[in-house]
XYZ file of C-alpha atoms in Angstrom:
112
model
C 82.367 96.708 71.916
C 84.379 98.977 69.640
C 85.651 102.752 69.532
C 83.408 104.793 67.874
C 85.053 105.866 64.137
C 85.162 109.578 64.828
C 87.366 108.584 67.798
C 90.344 108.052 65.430
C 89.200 109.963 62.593
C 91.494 110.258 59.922
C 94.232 112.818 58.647
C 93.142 115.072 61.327
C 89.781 115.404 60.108
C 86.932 116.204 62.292
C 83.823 115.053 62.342
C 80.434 116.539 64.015
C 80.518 114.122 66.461
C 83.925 114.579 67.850
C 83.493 118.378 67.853
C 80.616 118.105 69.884
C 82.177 116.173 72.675
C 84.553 119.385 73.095
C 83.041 120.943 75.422
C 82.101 118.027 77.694
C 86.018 117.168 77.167
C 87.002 120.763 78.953
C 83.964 119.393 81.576
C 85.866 116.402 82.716
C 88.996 118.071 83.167
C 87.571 120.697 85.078
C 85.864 117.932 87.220
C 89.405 116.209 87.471
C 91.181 118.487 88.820
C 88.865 120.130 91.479
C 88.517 115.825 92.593
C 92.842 116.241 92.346
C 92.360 119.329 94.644
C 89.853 117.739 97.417
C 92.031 114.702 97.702
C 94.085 113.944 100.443
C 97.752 113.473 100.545
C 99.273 110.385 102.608
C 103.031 109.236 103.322
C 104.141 106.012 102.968
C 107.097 104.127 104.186
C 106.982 101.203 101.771
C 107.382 102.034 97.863
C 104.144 102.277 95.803
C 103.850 101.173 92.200
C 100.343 102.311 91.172
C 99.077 100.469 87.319
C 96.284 101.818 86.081
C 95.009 104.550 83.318
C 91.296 106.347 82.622
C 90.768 103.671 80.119
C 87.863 100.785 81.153
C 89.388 97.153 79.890
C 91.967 96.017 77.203
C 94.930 98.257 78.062
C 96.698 95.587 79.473
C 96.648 96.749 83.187
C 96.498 92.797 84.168
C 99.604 91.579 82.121
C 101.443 94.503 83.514
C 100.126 94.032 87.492
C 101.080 90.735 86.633
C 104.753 91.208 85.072
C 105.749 93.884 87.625
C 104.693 91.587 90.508
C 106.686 88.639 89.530
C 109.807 91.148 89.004
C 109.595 92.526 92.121
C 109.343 89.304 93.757
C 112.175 88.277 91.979
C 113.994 91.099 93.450
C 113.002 89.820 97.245
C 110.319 92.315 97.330
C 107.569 91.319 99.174
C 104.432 92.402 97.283
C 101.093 92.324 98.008
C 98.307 94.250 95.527
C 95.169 95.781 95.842
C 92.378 95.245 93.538
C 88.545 97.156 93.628
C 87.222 94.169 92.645
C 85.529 94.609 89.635
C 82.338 92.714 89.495
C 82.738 90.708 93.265
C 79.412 91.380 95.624
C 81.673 91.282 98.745
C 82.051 94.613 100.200
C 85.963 95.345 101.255
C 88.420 95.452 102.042
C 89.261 91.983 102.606
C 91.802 89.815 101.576
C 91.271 87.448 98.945
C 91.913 83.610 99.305
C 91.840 81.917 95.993
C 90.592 78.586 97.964
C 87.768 80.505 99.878
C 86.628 82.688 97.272
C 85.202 83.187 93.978
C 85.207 85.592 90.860
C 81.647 86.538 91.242
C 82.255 87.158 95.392
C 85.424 89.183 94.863
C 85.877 90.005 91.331
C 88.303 87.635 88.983
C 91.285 90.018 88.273
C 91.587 89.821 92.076
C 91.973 85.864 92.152
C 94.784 86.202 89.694
């Protein structure tokens, strides 16, 4: 699956299509922030490195979970990570055990 064109249209031009998602743009933002409001702040003792973006696949979340794990550990950080799951049929939270589980139980970003 690809953008759509008038995602990246060029030289600033606009096309019908991207003016018409304007409003639903505003929408979402308004939607954002009153979920931003209702949520519910927590304190932590340990540090919390938190990868991730509004984009759906391809950003390279993985490579960098992966990369920032294996520095940390490298530091004598003990790490652990926490994955939704993408695509598993389990229902969480549970911890993941690459010789008791598989991608379509738990997801396979998870099993990484």
């Amino acid at each position: 699956m690809l953008a759509p064109k008038f995602w990246y249209p060029e030289k600033n031009e606009k096309s019908i299509s991207s003016t018409a998602l304007i409003p639903l743009g505003y929408i979402y933002a308004l939607l954002s922030k009153f979920r931003m409001l209702q949520s519910v702040q927590k304190h932590f003792d340990i540090p919390i490195v938190c990868i991730g973006n509004l984009n759906v696949g391809g950003t390279g979340k993985t490579p960098t979970t992966v990369s920032a794990a294996q520095f940390l550990i490298e530091k004598g950080y003990d790490v652990h990570l926490v994955s939704r799951g993408y695509g598993g049929s389990e229902k969480g939270p549970l911890r993941v055990d690459e010789r008791l589980h598989e991608a379509s139980e738990v997801g396979d970003e998870p099993l990484l």
